[in-house]
Each structure stands twice: as structure tokens, then as C-alpha cells.
CSV table of C-alpha atoms in Angstrom, one decimal:
chain,number,residue,atom,x,y,z
A,1,UNK,CA,51.2,26.7,35.4
A,2,UNK,CA,54.3,24.7,35.7
A,3,UNK,CA,54.0,20.9,36.0
A,4,UNK,CA,54.6,19.5,39.4
A,5,UNK,CA,57.9,17.9,39.8
A,6,UNK,CA,57.8,14.2,40.6
A,7,UNK,CA,58.7,13.1,44.0
A,8,UNK,CA,62.1,11.5,44.3
A,9,UNK,CA,62.0,7.9,44.8
A,10,UNK,CA,64.1,6.0,47.2
A,11,UNK,CA,65.0,2.4,46.9
A,12,UNK,CA,65.0,0.1,50.0
A,13,UNK,CA,68.5,0.0,51.5
A,14,UNK,CA,70.2,-3.4,51.2
A,15,UNK,CA,69.8,-5.7,54.2
A,16,UNK,CA,72.6,-5.3,56.8
A,17,UNK,CA,74.8,-8.2,57.9
A,18,UNK,CA,72.6,-9.2,60.9
A,19,UNK,CA,69.5,-9.4,58.7
A,20,UNK,CA,71.2,-11.3,56.0
A,21,UNK,CA,72.4,-13.8,58.6
A,22,UNK,CA,68.8,-14.2,60.0
A,23,UNK,CA,67.5,-14.7,56.5
A,24,UNK,CA,70.2,-17.3,55.8
A,25,UNK,CA,69.2,-19.1,59.0
A,26,UNK,CA,65.5,-19.0,58.1
A,27,UNK,CA,66.1,-20.4,54.7
A,28,UNK,CA,68.3,-23.2,56.1
A,29,UNK,CA,65.6,-23.9,58.5
A,30,UNK,CA,63.2,-25.0,55.6
A,31,UNK,CA,65.8,-27.5,54.4
A,32,UNK,CA,66.4,-28.9,57.8
A,33,UNK,CA,62.7,-29.2,58.4
A,34,UNK,CA,62.2,-31.1,55.1
A,35,UNK,CA,65.0,-33.5,55.9
A,36,UNK,CA,63.6,-34.2,59.3
A,37,UNK,CA,60.2,-34.8,57.9
A,38,UNK,CA,61.6,-37.3,55.4
A,39,UNK,CA,63.3,-39.3,58.2
A,40,UNK,CA,60.2,-39.3,60.4
A,41,UNK,CA,57.9,-40.4,57.5
A,42,UNK,CA,60.3,-43.2,56.8
A,43,UNK,CA,60.2,-44.2,60.4
A,44,UNK,CA,56.5,-44.3,60.3
A,45,UNK,CA,56.5,-46.2,57.0
A,46,UNK,CA,58.8,-48.8,58.4
A,47,UNK,CA,57.0,-49.3,61.7
A,48,UNK,CA,53.4,-48.2,61.1
A,49,UNK,CA,53.4,-46.9,64.6
A,50,UNK,CA,50.6,-44.5,65.4
A,51,UNK,CA,52.9,-42.6,67.7
A,52,UNK,CA,55.6,-42.1,65.0
A,53,UNK,CA,52.9,-41.0,62.7
A,54,UNK,CA,51.8,-38.3,65.0
A,55,UNK,CA,55.4,-37.1,65.3
A,56,UNK,CA,55.6,-37.0,61.5
A,57,UNK,CA,52.5,-35.0,61.2
A,58,UNK,CA,53.8,-32.5,63.8
A,59,UNK,CA,56.9,-32.0,61.7
A,60,UNK,CA,54.8,-31.3,58.6
A,61,UNK,CA,53.9,-28.2,60.7
A,62,UNK,CA,57.5,-27.5,61.3
A,63,UNK,CA,58.1,-27.2,57.4
A,64,UNK,CA,55.1,-24.7,57.1
A,65,UNK,CA,56.3,-22.9,60.2
A,66,UNK,CA,59.9,-22.6,58.7
A,67,UNK,CA,58.4,-21.1,55.6
A,68,UNK,CA,56.4,-18.6,57.6
A,69,UNK,CA,59.4,-17.7,59.6
A,70,UNK,CA,61.4,-16.8,56.5
A,71,UNK,CA,58.5,-14.6,55.4
A,72,UNK,CA,58.4,-12.9,58.8
A,73,UNK,CA,62.0,-12.2,59.1
A,74,UNK,CA,62.0,-10.8,55.5
A,75,UNK,CA,59.0,-8.7,56.0
A,76,UNK,CA,60.3,-7.4,59.5
A,77,UNK,CA,63.5,-6.2,57.9
A,78,UNK,CA,61.8,-3.9,55.5
A,79,UNK,CA,62.5,-0.2,56.2
A,80,UNK,CA,59.9,2.3,57.4
A,81,UNK,CA,57.6,3.7,54.9
A,82,UNK,CA,54.7,6.2,54.6
A,83,UNK,CA,52.1,3.4,55.8
A,84,UNK,CA,54.5,1.9,58.3
A,85,UNK,CA,56.5,5.0,59.8
A,86,UNK,CA,57.7,2.8,62.7
A,87,UNK,CA,58.9,-0.1,60.5
A,88,UNK,CA,57.7,-3.6,60.0
A,89,UNK,CA,59.3,-5.2,63.1
A,90,UNK,CA,56.0,-6.5,64.5
A,91,UNK,CA,55.7,-9.0,61.7
A,92,UNK,CA,57.7,-11.5,63.6
A,93,UNK,CA,55.4,-11.2,66.6
A,94,UNK,CA,52.3,-11.6,64.4
A,95,UNK,CA,53.8,-14.7,62.8
A,96,UNK,CA,54.9,-16.1,66.1
A,97,UNK,CA,51.2,-15.9,67.2
A,98,UNK,CA,49.9,-17.5,64.0
A,99,UNK,CA,52.5,-20.3,64.3
A,100,UNK,CA,51.2,-20.8,67.9
A,101,UNK,CA,47.7,-21.1,66.7
A,102,UNK,CA,48.8,-23.7,64.0
A,103,UNK,CA,50.6,-25.6,66.7
A,104,UNK,CA,47.5,-25.9,68.9
A,105,UNK,CA,45.4,-27.0,65.9
A,106,UNK,CA,48.0,-29.6,65.1
A,107,UNK,CA,47.9,-30.8,68.7
A,108,UNK,CA,44.1,-31.4,68.4
A,109,UNK,CA,44.5,-33.4,65.1
A,110,UNK,CA,47.2,-35.6,66.9
A,111,UNK,CA,44.7,-36.0,69.8
A,112,UNK,CA,42.1,-37.2,67.3
A,113,UNK,CA,44.6,-39.7,65.8
A,114,UNK,CA,45.4,-41.0,69.3
A,115,UNK,CA,41.7,-41.5,70.0
A,116,UNK,CA,41.3,-43.5,66.8
A,117,UNK,CA,44.3,-45.7,67.5
A,118,UNK,CA,43.2,-46.3,71.1
A,119,UNK,CA,39.9,-47.7,69.6
A,120,UNK,CA,41.8,-49.8,67.0
A,121,UNK,CA,44.9,-50.9,68.8
A,122,UNK,CA,47.5,-52.8,66.8
A,123,UNK,CA,51.2,-53.8,67.3
A,124,UNK,CA,53.7,-51.8,65.3
A,125,UNK,CA,55.4,-53.9,62.8
A,126,UNK,CA,59.1,-52.9,63.2
A,127,UNK,CA,59.1,-50.7,66.3
A,128,UNK,CA,62.9,-50.7,66.9
A,129,UNK,CA,64.1,-49.6,63.4
A,130,UNK,CA,61.3,-46.9,63.4
A,131,UNK,CA,62.3,-45.6,66.8
A,132,UNK,CA,66.0,-45.4,65.9
A,133,UNK,CA,65.2,-43.4,62.6
A,134,UNK,CA,63.0,-41.1,64.6
A,135,UNK,CA,65.8,-40.8,67.2
A,136,UNK,CA,68.3,-39.6,64.4
A,137,UNK,CA,65.8,-37.0,63.3
A,138,UNK,CA,65.6,-36.0,66.9
A,139,UNK,CA,69.4,-35.4,67.1
A,140,UNK,CA,69.1,-33.1,64.0
A,141,UNK,CA,66.3,-31.2,65.6
A,142,UNK,CA,68.2,-30.7,68.9
A,143,UNK,CA,71.2,-29.2,67.2
A,144,UNK,CA,69.1,-27.0,65.0
A,145,UNK,CA,66.9,-25.8,67.9
A,146,UNK,CA,69.9,-24.7,69.8
A,147,UNK,CA,71.1,-22.8,66.9
A,148,UNK,CA,67.7,-21.1,66.3
A,149,UNK,CA,67.3,-20.1,69.9
A,150,UNK,CA,70.9,-18.7,70.0
A,151,UNK,CA,70.4,-16.7,66.9
A,152,UNK,CA,66.9,-15.4,68.0
A,153,UNK,CA,68.3,-14.3,71.3
A,154,UNK,CA,71.5,-12.7,70.0
A,155,UNK,CA,69.6,-10.8,67.2
A,156,UNK,CA,66.3,-10.1,69.0
A,157,UNK,CA,64.4,-12.1,66.5
A,158,UNK,CA,61.0,-13.4,67.8
A,159,UNK,CA,60.3,-15.4,64.8
A,160,UNK,CA,63.6,-17.4,65.1
A,161,UNK,CA,63.2,-17.7,69.0
A,162,UNK,CA,59.7,-19.1,68.6
A,163,UNK,CA,61.0,-21.6,65.8
A,164,UNK,CA,63.6,-22.7,68.1
A,165,UNK,CA,61.2,-23.3,71.0
A,166,UNK,CA,58.9,-25.1,68.6
A,167,UNK,CA,61.6,-27.5,67.4
A,168,UNK,CA,62.9,-28.0,70.9
A,169,UNK,CA,59.5,-29.3,72.0
A,170,UNK,CA,59.6,-31.9,69.1
A,171,UNK,CA,63.0,-33.0,70.5
A,172,UNK,CA,61.4,-33.9,74.0
A,173,UNK,CA,58.6,-35.8,72.2
A,174,UNK,CA,61.1,-37.7,70.2
A,175,UNK,CA,62.9,-38.8,73.3
A,176,UNK,CA,59.8,-40.0,74.9
A,177,UNK,CA,58.8,-41.8,71.7
A,178,UNK,CA,62.2,-43.5,71.4
A,179,UNK,CA,61.9,-45.0,75.0
A,180,UNK,CA,58.1,-45.8,74.5
A,181,UNK,CA,58.2,-47.4,71.1
A,182,UNK,CA,61.2,-49.5,72.1
A,183,UNK,CA,59.3,-50.7,75.2
A,184,UNK,CA,56.3,-51.9,73.2
A,185,UNK,CA,57.7,-55.3,72.0
A,186,UNK,CA,59.4,-55.8,75.4
A,187,UNK,CA,56.4,-55.2,77.6
A,188,UNK,CA,53.7,-56.1,75.1
A,189,UNK,CA,51.8,-53.0,76.2
A,190,UNK,CA,50.1,-52.3,72.9
A,191,UNK,CA,48.0,-49.4,74.4
A,192,UNK,CA,51.4,-47.6,74.9
A,193,UNK,CA,51.3,-46.6,71.3
A,194,UNK,CA,48.2,-44.4,71.4
A,195,UNK,CA,49.3,-43.2,74.8
A,196,UNK,CA,52.5,-41.9,73.3
A,197,UNK,CA,50.5,-40.1,70.6
A,198,UNK,CA,48.4,-38.5,73.2
A,199,UNK,CA,51.7,-37.4,74.9
A,200,UNK,CA,53.0,-35.9,71.8
A,201,UNK,CA,49.7,-33.9,71.4
A,202,UNK,CA,49.8,-32.5,74.8
A,203,UNK,CA,53.4,-31.5,74.4
A,204,UNK,CA,52.6,-29.7,71.2
A,205,UNK,CA,49.6,-28.2,72.8
A,206,UNK,CA,51.7,-26.7,75.7
A,207,UNK,CA,54.3,-25.4,73.3
A,208,UNK,CA,51.6,-23.6,71.2
A,209,UNK,CA,50.0,-21.8,74.1
A,210,UNK,CA,53.5,-20.9,75.4
A,211,UNK,CA,54.5,-19.4,72.0
A,212,UNK,CA,51.3,-17.3,71.8
A,213,UNK,CA,51.5,-16.0,75.3
A,214,UNK,CA,55.2,-15.0,74.8
A,215,UNK,CA,54.5,-13.4,71.4
A,216,UNK,CA,51.6,-11.3,72.7
A,217,UNK,CA,54.0,-9.4,75.1
A,218,UNK,CA,55.7,-7.9,72.0
A,219,UNK,CA,52.3,-7.2,70.2
A,220,UNK,CA,51.1,-5.4,73.4
A,221,UNK,CA,54.4,-3.2,73.8
A,222,UNK,CA,55.3,-4.8,77.1
A,223,UNK,CA,58.1,-2.7,78.7
A,224,UNK,CA,61.7,-4.1,78.8
A,225,UNK,CA,63.1,-5.5,82.1
A,226,UNK,CA,63.2,-3.0,84.9
A,227,UNK,CA,66.9,-3.3,85.2
A,228,UNK,CA,67.3,-2.1,81.6
A,229,UNK,CA,64.9,0.8,82.1
A,230,UNK,CA,66.9,1.7,85.1
A,231,UNK,CA,70.1,1.5,83.1
A,232,UNK,CA,68.8,3.8,80.5
A,233,UNK,CA,67.6,6.3,83.2
A,234,UNK,CA,71.2,6.4,84.7
A,235,UNK,CA,72.5,6.9,81.2
A,236,UNK,CA,70.2,9.9,80.6
A,237,UNK,CA,71.3,11.4,84.1
A,238,UNK,CA,75.0,11.0,83.1
A,239,UNK,CA,74.8,12.3,79.6
A,240,UNK,CA,72.3,15.0,80.3
A,241,UNK,CA,74.6,17.5,82.1
A,242,UNK,CA,73.3,21.0,81.6
A,243,UNK,CA,69.7,19.9,81.9
A,244,UNK,CA,67.8,20.1,85.0
A,245,UNK,CA,65.5,17.0,85.0
A,246,UNK,CA,64.1,14.2,82.9
A,247,UNK,CA,60.8,12.5,83.6
A,248,UNK,CA,58.2,10.3,82.2
A,249,UNK,CA,60.6,7.8,80.6
A,250,UNK,CA,58.8,5.1,78.5
A,251,UNK,CA,60.5,2.3,76.6
A,252,UNK,CA,59.3,-0.6,74.4
A,253,UNK,CA,60.9,-3.0,72.0
A,254,UNK,CA,60.0,-4.3,68.6
A,255,UNK,CA,62.4,-6.9,67.2
A,256,UNK,CA,66.0,-5.5,67.5
A,257,UNK,CA,64.7,-1.8,67.7
A,258,UNK,CA,64.0,0.0,70.9
A,259,UNK,CA,61.7,2.9,71.3
A,260,UNK,CA,62.6,5.5,74.0
A,261,UNK,CA,60.8,8.7,74.9
A,262,UNK,CA,61.0,11.1,77.8
A,263,UNK,CA,60.6,14.8,78.7
A,264,UNK,CA,63.7,16.8,79.4
A,265,UNK,CA,63.6,20.0,81.6
A,266,UNK,CA,66.1,22.8,80.6
A,267,UNK,CA,66.7,26.2,82.1
A,268,UNK,CA,64.5,28.9,80.7
A,269,UNK,CA,67.6,30.9,79.6
A,270,UNK,CA,69.2,28.0,77.6
A,271,UNK,CA,69.5,28.5,74.0
A,272,UNK,CA,67.9,26.1,71.6
A,273,UNK,CA,71.3,25.1,70.1
A,274,UNK,CA,72.6,24.1,73.6
A,275,UNK,CA,69.4,22.1,74.3
A,276,UNK,CA,69.8,20.4,71.1
A,277,UNK,CA,73.5,19.5,71.8
A,278,UNK,CA,72.4,17.9,75.1
A,279,UNK,CA,69.7,15.8,73.3
A,280,UNK,CA,72.3,14.7,70.8
A,281,UNK,CA,74.7,13.7,73.6
A,282,UNK,CA,71.8,11.8,75.3
A,283,UNK,CA,70.8,10.0,72.2
A,284,UNK,CA,74.3,8.8,71.4
A,285,UNK,CA,74.8,7.5,75.1
A,286,UNK,CA,71.4,5.7,74.9
A,287,UNK,CA,72.3,4.0,71.6
A,288,UNK,CA,75.7,2.9,73.1
A,289,UNK,CA,73.6,1.0,75.7
A,290,UNK,CA,70.7,-0.2,73.6
A,291,UNK,CA,72.0,-0.4,70.0
A,292,UNK,CA,69.3,0.4,67.4
A,293,UNK,CA,66.9,2.9,68.9
A,294,UNK,CA,64.3,5.4,67.9
A,295,UNK,CA,64.5,8.1,70.6
A,296,UNK,CA,62.0,11.0,71.2
A,297,UNK,CA,63.0,13.7,73.6
A,298,UNK,CA,60.4,16.4,74.5
A,299,UNK,CA,62.2,19.6,75.7
A,300,UNK,CA,60.3,21.5,78.4
A,301,UNK,CA,60.9,24.8,80.4
A,302,UNK,CA,61.6,25.0,84.2
A,303,UNK,CA,58.0,25.4,85.3
A,304,UNK,CA,57.1,22.0,84.1
A,305,UNK,CA,59.6,20.2,86.4
A,306,UNK,CA,58.2,17.6,88.6
A,307,UNK,CA,60.9,17.2,91.2
A,308,UNK,CA,59.3,19.7,93.6
A,309,UNK,CA,55.7,18.3,93.0
A,310,UNK,CA,54.4,15.9,95.7
A,311,UNK,CA,53.8,12.4,94.4
A,312,UNK,CA,55.7,12.8,91.3
A,313,UNK,CA,57.3,9.7,90.0
A,314,UNK,CA,59.8,8.8,87.2
A,315,UNK,CA,61.9,11.9,87.9
A,316,UNK,CA,65.6,11.8,87.1
A,317,UNK,CA,67.4,14.8,88.4
A,318,UNK,CA,70.5,15.9,86.6
């Protein structure tokens, strides 16, 4: 008996330009987070303000989150394989949920610090220098948050978008801290320091829940916006000349990849090659609208048409 031939191995294709750019942004995010953490730690070391310490602790999470974002972007870019025939795109949504959980836990730690400081109130040693240092870190965070959000939206990267939202929430906290810490020596309200810590915690908590809620929509295969589904339906109608009807259109998106499926009714006498040509034409038209897409078209005979059936919905007549 002849020995079985080994199955051919296929190396993973190189990353495309968009993926390389996302990975570069994710790596740079780690560097930015470390720089910001160093500045905020210095701000706390100078002032010994509990509020600035809370902000620095939250930034430690930013560093961990940036490392996780790099992993998620790299893992999601892996090609489909035997164990993951639909690709690895949901890794970004999984990490975004994990990051949201970490953000919530960090908020609880900061709340505990605020409670401790409220019971042991002391005046910051040098609030103004600390606040100014913290403000410089906030400016860096603001610029980087805008970049992350723009890149996440442009390249449909949930990991980058969530990272941008996380960093932006840190910016609002920094603004409040700048105002509040500078007011402490002016108004002599020492309780303002733990109050600001509590504000940071609540802001972080709100961000964490928002990140988890938004990321769960991707894990649960929520449909794209109705206007986009309608546009795809019109595209099918325009490109499907020769077919009789399309129905049961369903869509979902995982990262930058859209999944589209529907049933296509063709005349009984139509040849298979002609039906195949119509499907190819429809697929090309859909990809011109959506970009990267996995499209499944189920071709059916005339007697399965729904347009003459009462109560039928989702029918696109050609």
C-alpha cells in the first residue's frame, strides 16, 4: 500500500498595509502610555496628592490595556484556519470586553483610595507643579486618543476604538484634576482632594461599562445600521438582473469583515452557469459597497419565491 502523501502546508500570508498600520499604532500606544504614566507618577511624587495618585493608578491600566490591544489586533489579523474557518476577527471584541472589566476593577480600587484619603485628609505638598505636570500628560493623551479613535473608525478596529475611548476618558479626568488640585491651596478645601479621586473613579467606572456594552454588540452579531442593509439590498436588486427575487438578507460584521447571506430565486429553465454568473456579478457589486466581505448566496427555484406569499418580508424583486 502506497504511503499517503503529506498534506501541503500553507504559510500565513503577510499582513496587508491596513493591518500593518494598525499594529504600528498599537505598538506606539504602549510607548505613549508608558510616557504618560511616567509623567503622572512624577506629578504625584511632587505633590503627594491622592487625586493625582488615583490618576496615575488609572494610567497603569492604560499601559496594560495597550499591551492587550496589540495582542488583539495581531491575533484578529490571523487568516482563517481549520479551527477558525470564519477568521479571528472577534478577538478584538473579546479584548475590548476584558479591558472594560479591568477598567471597572480599577475604578473600584480608586474608590477605595478615595475613601481612605477621606478618612485621613492632608494637604498636598506642591499642588500647582503636580497639576501642571498632570496637565501635560493630559495633552499627550488627548492627541493620542483622537488618533486611536480615528484609526479605529477608519479600519473598523474595535480594539483601537475602545483604547481611544479609554484614553479620552482619562483626558476629561485630567481636566477636572487640573482645576480641582489648583483650587485646593486657594480655597483651602482639603476634602476636595479625595472628592476628586472619587470623581476619577466614577468617570473610569462609566467608561468601563460603556466599553463592555459597545463591545458586546460585536460578540452578539448585531446587524449593521438599517441604511447600510438597505443599500446592500438595492445593490443586489441592481446587480441581479436575470434573477427573479432575493429574500432573507442577513448581515453582520466582525472587525473589518462583513458577512452577507441571502436566497436568490432564478427561473427554472436557467442554466447553472448563468446563475453562477449572476452570483458573481452580485458579489462584486456588494464588495464594491462594503469592501472585505464573505458572501453566501443560496440559489433556489421559482416555486420557493416569496413575493406572492402573504406576509412575506425581506423580499427584493429583481
